[in-house]
Short mmCIF file of C-alpha atoms in Angstrom, two decimals:
data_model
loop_
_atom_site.label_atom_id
_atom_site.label_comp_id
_atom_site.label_asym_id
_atom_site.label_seq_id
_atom_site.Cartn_x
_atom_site.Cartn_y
_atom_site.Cartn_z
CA UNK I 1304 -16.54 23.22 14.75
CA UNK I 1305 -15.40 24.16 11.44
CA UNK I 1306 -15.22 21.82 8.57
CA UNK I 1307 -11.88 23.42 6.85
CA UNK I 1308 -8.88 20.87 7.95
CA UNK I 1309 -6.35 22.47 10.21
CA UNK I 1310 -3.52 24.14 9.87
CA UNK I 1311 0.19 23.23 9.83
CA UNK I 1312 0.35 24.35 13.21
CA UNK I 1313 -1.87 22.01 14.06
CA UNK I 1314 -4.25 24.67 15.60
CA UNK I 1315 -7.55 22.82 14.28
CA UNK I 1316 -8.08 19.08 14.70
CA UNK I 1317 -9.52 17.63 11.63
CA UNK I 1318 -13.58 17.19 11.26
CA UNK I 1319 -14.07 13.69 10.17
CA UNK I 1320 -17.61 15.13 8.56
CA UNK I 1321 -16.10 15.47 5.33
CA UNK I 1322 -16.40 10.92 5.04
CA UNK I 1323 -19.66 10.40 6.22
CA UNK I 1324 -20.85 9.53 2.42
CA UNK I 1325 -18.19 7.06 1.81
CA UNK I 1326 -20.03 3.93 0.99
CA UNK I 1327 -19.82 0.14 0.79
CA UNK I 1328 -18.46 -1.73 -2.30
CA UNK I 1329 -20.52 -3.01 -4.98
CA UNK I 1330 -18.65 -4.75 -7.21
CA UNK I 1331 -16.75 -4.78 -11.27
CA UNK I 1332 -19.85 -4.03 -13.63
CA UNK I 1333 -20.25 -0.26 -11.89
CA UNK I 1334 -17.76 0.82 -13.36
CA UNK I 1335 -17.94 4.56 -11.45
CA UNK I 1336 -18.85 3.37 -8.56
CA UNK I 1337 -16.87 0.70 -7.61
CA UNK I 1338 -15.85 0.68 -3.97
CA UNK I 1339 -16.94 4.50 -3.93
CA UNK I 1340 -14.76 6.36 -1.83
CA UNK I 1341 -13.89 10.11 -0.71
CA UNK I 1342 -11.15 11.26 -3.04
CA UNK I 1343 -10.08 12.29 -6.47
CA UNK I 1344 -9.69 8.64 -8.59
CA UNK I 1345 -7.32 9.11 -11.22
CA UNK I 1346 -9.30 6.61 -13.17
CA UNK I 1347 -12.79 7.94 -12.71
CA UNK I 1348 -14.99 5.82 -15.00
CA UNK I 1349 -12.82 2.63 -15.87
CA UNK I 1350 -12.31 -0.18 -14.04
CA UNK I 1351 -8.15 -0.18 -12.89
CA UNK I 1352 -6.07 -2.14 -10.25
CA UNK I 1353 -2.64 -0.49 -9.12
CA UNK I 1354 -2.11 -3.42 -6.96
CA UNK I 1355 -1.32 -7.21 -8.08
CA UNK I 1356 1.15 -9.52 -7.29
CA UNK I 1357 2.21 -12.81 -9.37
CA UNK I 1358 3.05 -16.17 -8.95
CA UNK I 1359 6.62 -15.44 -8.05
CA UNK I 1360 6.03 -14.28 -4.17
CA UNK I 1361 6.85 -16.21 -2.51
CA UNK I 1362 3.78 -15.54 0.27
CA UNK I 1363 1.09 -15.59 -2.54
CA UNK I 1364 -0.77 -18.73 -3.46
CA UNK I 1365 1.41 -19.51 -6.88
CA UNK I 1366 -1.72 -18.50 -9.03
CA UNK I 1367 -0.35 -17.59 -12.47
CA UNK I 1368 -0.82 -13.65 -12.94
CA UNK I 1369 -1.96 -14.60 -16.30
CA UNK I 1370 -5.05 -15.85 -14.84
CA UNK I 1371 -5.76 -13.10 -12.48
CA UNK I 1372 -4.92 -10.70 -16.03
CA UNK I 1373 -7.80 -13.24 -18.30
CA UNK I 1374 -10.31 -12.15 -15.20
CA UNK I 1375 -9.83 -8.44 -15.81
CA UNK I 1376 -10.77 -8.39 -19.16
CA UNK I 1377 -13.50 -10.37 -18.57
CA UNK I 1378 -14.88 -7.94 -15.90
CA UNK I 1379 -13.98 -5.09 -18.59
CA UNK I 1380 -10.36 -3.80 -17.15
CA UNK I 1381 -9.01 -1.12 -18.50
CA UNK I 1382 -5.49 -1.21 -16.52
CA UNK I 1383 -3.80 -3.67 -13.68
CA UNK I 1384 -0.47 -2.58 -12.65
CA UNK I 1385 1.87 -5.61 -11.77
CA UNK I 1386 3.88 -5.15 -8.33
CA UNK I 1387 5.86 -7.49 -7.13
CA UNK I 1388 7.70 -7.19 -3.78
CA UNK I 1389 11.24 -6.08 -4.68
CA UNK I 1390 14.09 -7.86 -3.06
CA UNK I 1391 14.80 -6.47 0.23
CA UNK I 1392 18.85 -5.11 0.57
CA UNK I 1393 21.30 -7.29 1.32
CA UNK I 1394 22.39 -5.96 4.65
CA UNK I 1395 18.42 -5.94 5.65
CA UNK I 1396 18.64 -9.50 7.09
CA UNK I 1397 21.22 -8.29 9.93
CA UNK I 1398 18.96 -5.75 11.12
CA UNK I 1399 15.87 -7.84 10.88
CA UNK I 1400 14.88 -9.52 14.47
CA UNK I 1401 11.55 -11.26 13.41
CA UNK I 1402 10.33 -14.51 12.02
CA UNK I 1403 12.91 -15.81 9.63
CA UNK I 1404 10.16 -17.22 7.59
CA UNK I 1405 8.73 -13.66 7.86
CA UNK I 1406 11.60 -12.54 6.06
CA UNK I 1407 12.49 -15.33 3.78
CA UNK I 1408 9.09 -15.19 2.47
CA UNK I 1409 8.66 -11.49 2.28
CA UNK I 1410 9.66 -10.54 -1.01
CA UNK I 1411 11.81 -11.68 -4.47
CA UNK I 1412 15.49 -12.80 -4.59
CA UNK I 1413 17.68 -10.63 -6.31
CA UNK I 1414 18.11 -13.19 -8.92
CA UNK I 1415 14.13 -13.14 -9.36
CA UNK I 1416 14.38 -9.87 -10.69
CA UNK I 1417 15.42 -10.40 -13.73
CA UNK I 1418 12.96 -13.73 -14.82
CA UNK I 1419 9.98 -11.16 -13.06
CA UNK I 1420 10.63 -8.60 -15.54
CA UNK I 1421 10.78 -11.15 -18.53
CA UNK I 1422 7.57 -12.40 -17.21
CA UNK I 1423 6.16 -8.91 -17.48
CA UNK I 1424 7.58 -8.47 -20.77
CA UNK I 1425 5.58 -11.26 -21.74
CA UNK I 1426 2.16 -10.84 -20.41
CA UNK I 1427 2.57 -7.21 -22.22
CA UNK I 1428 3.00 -8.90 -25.49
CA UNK I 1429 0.56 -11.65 -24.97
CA UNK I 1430 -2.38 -9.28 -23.39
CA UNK I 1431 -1.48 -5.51 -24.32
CA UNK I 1432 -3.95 -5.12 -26.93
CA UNK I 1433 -6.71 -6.15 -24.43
CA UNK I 1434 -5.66 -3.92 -21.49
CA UNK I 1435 -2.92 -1.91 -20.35
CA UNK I 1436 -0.52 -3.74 -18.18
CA UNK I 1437 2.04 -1.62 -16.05
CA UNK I 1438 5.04 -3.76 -14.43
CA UNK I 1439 6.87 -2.75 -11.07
CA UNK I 1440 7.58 -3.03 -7.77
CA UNK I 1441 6.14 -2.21 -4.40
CA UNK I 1442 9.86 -1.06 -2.49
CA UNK I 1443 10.35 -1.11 1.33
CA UNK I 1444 10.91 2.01 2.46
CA UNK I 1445 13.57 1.18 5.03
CA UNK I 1446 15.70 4.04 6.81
CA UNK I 1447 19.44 3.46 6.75
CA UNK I 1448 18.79 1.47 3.87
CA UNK I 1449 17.64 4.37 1.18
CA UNK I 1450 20.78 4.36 -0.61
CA UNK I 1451 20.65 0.71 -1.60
CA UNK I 1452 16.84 0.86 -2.32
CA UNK I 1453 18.10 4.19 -4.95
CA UNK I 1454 20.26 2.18 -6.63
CA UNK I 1455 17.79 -0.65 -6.83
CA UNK I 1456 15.27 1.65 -8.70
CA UNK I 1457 18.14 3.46 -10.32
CA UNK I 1458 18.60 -0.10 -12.07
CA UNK I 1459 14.98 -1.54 -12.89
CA UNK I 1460 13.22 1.86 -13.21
CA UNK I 1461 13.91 2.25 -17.49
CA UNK I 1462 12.54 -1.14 -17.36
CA UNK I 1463 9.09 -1.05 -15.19
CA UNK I 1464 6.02 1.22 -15.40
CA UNK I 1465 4.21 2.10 -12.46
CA UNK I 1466 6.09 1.42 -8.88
CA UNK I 1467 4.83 1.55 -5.37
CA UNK I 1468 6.40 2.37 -2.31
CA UNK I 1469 4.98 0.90 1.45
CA UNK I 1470 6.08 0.81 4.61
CA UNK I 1471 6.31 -3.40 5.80
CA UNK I 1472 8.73 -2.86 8.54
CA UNK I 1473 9.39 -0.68 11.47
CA UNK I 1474 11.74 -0.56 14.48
CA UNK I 1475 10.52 -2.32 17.89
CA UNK I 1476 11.92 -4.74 20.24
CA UNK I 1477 15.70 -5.81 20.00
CA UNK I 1478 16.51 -2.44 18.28
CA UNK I 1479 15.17 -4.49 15.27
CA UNK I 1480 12.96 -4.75 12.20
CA UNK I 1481 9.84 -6.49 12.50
CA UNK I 1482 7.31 -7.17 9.67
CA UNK I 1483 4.25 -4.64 10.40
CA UNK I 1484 1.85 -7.54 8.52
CA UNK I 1485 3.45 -11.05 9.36
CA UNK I 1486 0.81 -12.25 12.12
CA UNK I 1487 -0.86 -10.99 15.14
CA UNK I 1488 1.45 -12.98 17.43
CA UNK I 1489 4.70 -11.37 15.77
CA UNK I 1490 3.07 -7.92 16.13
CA UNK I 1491 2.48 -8.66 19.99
CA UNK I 1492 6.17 -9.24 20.18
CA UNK I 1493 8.00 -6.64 18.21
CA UNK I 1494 5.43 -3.77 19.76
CA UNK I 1495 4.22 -5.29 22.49
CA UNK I 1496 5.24 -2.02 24.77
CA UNK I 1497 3.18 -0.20 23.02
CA UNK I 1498 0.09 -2.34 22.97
CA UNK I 1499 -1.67 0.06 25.35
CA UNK I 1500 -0.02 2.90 24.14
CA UNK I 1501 -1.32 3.13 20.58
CA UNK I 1502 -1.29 6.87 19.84
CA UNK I 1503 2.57 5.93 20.22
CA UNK I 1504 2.24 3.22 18.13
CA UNK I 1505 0.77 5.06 15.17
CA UNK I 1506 2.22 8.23 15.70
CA UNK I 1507 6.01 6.51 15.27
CA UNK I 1508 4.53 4.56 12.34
CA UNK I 1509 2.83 7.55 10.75
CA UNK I 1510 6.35 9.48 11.01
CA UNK I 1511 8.44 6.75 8.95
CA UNK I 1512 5.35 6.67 6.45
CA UNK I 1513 6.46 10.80 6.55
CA UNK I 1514 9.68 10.00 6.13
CA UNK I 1515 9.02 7.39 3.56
CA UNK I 1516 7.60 10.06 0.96
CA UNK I 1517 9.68 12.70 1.59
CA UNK I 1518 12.85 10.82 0.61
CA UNK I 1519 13.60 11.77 -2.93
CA UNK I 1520 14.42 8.39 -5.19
CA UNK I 1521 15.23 10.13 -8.07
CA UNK I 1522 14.06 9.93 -11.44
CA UNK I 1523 12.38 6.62 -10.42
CA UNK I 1524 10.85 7.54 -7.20
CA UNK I 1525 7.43 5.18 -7.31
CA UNK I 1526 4.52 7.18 -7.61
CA UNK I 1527 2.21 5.31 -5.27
CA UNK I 1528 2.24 5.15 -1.83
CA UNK I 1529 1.32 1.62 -0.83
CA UNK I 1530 -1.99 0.63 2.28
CA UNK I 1531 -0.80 4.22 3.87
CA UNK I 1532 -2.35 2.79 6.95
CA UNK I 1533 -1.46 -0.61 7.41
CA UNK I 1534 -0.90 -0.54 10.88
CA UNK I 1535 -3.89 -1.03 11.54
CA UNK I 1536 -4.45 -4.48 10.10
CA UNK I 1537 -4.84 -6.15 13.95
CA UNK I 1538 -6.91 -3.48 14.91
CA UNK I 1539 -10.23 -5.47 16.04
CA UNK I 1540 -7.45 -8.48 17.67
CA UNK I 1541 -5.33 -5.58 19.45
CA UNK I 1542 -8.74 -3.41 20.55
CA UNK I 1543 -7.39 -0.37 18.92
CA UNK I 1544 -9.59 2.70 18.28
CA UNK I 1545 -10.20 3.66 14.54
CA UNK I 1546 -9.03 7.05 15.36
CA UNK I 1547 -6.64 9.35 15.98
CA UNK I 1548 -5.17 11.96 18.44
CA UNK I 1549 -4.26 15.29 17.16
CA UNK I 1550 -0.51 14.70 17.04
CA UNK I 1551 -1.00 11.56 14.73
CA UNK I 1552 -3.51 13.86 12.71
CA UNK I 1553 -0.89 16.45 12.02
CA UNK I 1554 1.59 14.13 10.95
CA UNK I 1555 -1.37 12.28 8.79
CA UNK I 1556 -1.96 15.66 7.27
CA UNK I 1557 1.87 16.40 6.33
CA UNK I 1558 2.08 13.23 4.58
CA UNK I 1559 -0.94 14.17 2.46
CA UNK I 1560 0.12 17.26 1.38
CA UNK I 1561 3.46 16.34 0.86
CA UNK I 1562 1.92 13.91 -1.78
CA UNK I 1563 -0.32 16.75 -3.37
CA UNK I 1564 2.87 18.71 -4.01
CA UNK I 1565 4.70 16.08 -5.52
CA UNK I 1566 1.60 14.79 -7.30
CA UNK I 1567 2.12 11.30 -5.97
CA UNK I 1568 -1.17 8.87 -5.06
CA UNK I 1569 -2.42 6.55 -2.70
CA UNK I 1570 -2.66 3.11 -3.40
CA UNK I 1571 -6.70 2.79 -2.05
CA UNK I 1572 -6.04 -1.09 -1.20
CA UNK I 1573 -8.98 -3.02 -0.73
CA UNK I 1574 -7.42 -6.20 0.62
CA UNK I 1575 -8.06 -4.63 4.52
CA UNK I 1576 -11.57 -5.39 3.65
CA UNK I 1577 -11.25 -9.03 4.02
CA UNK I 1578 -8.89 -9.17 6.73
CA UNK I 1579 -10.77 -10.39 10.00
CA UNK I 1580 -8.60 -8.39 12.27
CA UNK I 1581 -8.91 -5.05 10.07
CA UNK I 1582 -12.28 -4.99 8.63
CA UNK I 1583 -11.87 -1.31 6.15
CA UNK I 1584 -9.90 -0.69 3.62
CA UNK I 1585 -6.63 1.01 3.52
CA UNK I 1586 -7.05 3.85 4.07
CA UNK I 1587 -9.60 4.42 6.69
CA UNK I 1588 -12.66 6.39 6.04
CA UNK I 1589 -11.14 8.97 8.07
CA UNK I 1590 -7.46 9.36 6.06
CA UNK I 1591 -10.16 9.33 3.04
CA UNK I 1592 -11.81 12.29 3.86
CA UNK I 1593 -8.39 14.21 4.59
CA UNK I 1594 -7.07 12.98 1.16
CA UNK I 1595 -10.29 14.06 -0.71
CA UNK I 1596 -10.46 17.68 1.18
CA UNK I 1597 -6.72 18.27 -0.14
CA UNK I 1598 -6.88 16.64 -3.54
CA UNK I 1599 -4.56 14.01 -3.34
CA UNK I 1600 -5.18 11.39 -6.11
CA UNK I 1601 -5.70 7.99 -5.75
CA UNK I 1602 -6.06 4.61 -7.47
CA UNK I 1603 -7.73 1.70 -6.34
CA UNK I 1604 -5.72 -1.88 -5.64
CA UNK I 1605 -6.95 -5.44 -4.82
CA UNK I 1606 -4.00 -5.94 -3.76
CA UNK I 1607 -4.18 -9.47 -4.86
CA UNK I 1608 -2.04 -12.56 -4.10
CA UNK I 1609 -4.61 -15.06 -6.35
CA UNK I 1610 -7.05 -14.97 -8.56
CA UNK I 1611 -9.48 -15.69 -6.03
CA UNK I 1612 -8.46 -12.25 -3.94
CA UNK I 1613 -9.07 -10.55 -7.27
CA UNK I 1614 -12.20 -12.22 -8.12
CA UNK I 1615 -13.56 -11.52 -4.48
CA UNK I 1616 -12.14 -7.59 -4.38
CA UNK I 1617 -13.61 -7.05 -7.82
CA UNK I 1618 -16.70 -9.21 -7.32
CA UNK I 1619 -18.83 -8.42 -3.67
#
């Protein structure tokens, strides 16, 4: 079989040859080699995180970000991008059918936004001449609720650096949201039909991840695309296969090369390492080797919630 990757027809099924070299992490002081992966890093060289979260989330531990920011320029950072979860819209909460803890603790209040961005203002002042700090969001991409989530970056974008966009919540039982991430139990129940059927499963996520990037923000669309497979995090608890069918591929491949065009990145997030259930990072090996074959850029994230994730991402 030929190595090229297939065409938008879908007429060749991808060869996952291309990630056989992708190796296991080895930790802060290697600087180029750091959690080597199959890709194009735009940060080849330096150490960078496009992936922290502060003391404001209210799922994190309530480690000060400041602490987590002292760490990186100890290990020699060059950049951390700060990403909180941005409020989720107001009409959200109607459509939501999960855990209400899932959803109370899933991201800021609106009237967090404000106090987050002073916070960022001042970790820039008190640490910008040691590294460069980026402030943002990661956004839900939620469909029917794009308009809202505009005008939400519409309103913070002259005010934030670097933003990420991720997909936390998707359609199952009730006609509903669930959270994609809450717990193995609430995945059981918002998918649970398609627990056997997981080329389903993905494909249907895959397709809002599709939709996710091809929805144009405007000027403030976020340029990184947040654990692109995150699906995936009960994978070993659910028995799920590590790959995919062809159909899944194609739609895989579409969202990859719709990023390449629009010169968007990944966000390579390394917290899927350390999750029992998951095991790999996000994304898999396999996503990896499409990305690096079409050039899409990426930068790594710890994805951290507390100085310890940081210190353990940036430390094995």
């Amino acid at each position: 079989m030929s190595n090229d990757i297939p065409d938008m027809n879908g007429n060749q099924p991808f060869n996952n040859s291309h990630t056989t070299n992708v190796a296991t992490p080895i930790g802060p002081k290697a600087a180029q080699n750091q959690y080597p992966v199959a890709g194009n890093n735009q940060y080849e060289g330096q150490l960078a995180d496009g992936h922290i979260h502060t003391e404001l989330c209210p799922h994190g531990s309530g480690d000060k970000v400041a602490s987590i920011i002292e760490k990186a320029i100890e290990f020699g950072f060059y950049k951390l991008c700060i990403t909180e979860h941005a409020p989720l819209p107001s009409g959200f909460s109607k459509r939501y059918k999960g855990d209400p803890e899932g959803l109370a603790t899933a991201s800021l209040r609106m009237d967090q936004v404000e106090p987050y961005l002073a916070l960022g203002n001042e970790l820039q002042r008190e640490y910008g001449q040691y590294i460069n700090l980026s402030v943002g969001f990661e956004v839900d991409f939620l469909p029917g609720f794009e308009a809202a989530t505009q005008e939400f970056l519409n309103m913070v974008g002259p005010y934030t650096g670097e933003n990420l966009l991720s997909v936390h919540f998707m359609q199952g039982a009730n006609d509903g949201f669930w959270c994609l991430d809450y717990s193995e139990a609430e995945f059981a129940k918002a998918f649970g039909q398609y627990l056997t059927k997981q080329d389903v499963l993905y494909r249907r996520y895959f397709e809002l991840v599709l939709q996710a990037v091809q929805t144009d923000f405007g000027p403030h669309t976020p340029v990184r695309i947040g654990h692109i497979d995150v699906i995936k995090k009960y994978q070993k608890h659910f028995n799920f296969r590590s790959s995919y069918d062809q159909q899944t591929q194609q739609v895989i491949m579409e969202i990859l090369r719709t990023l390449k065009v629009q010169n968007r990145m990944l966000d390579y997030n390394v917290s899927g390492v350390f999750k029992a259930n998951c095991g790999e990072m996000y994304p898999s090996p396999f996503i990896q080797g499409m990305a690096y074959v079409l050039g899409v850029p990426y930068m790594m994230g710890s994805d951290s919630h507390s100085l310890d994730a940081f210190v353990r991402a940036w430390s094995v």
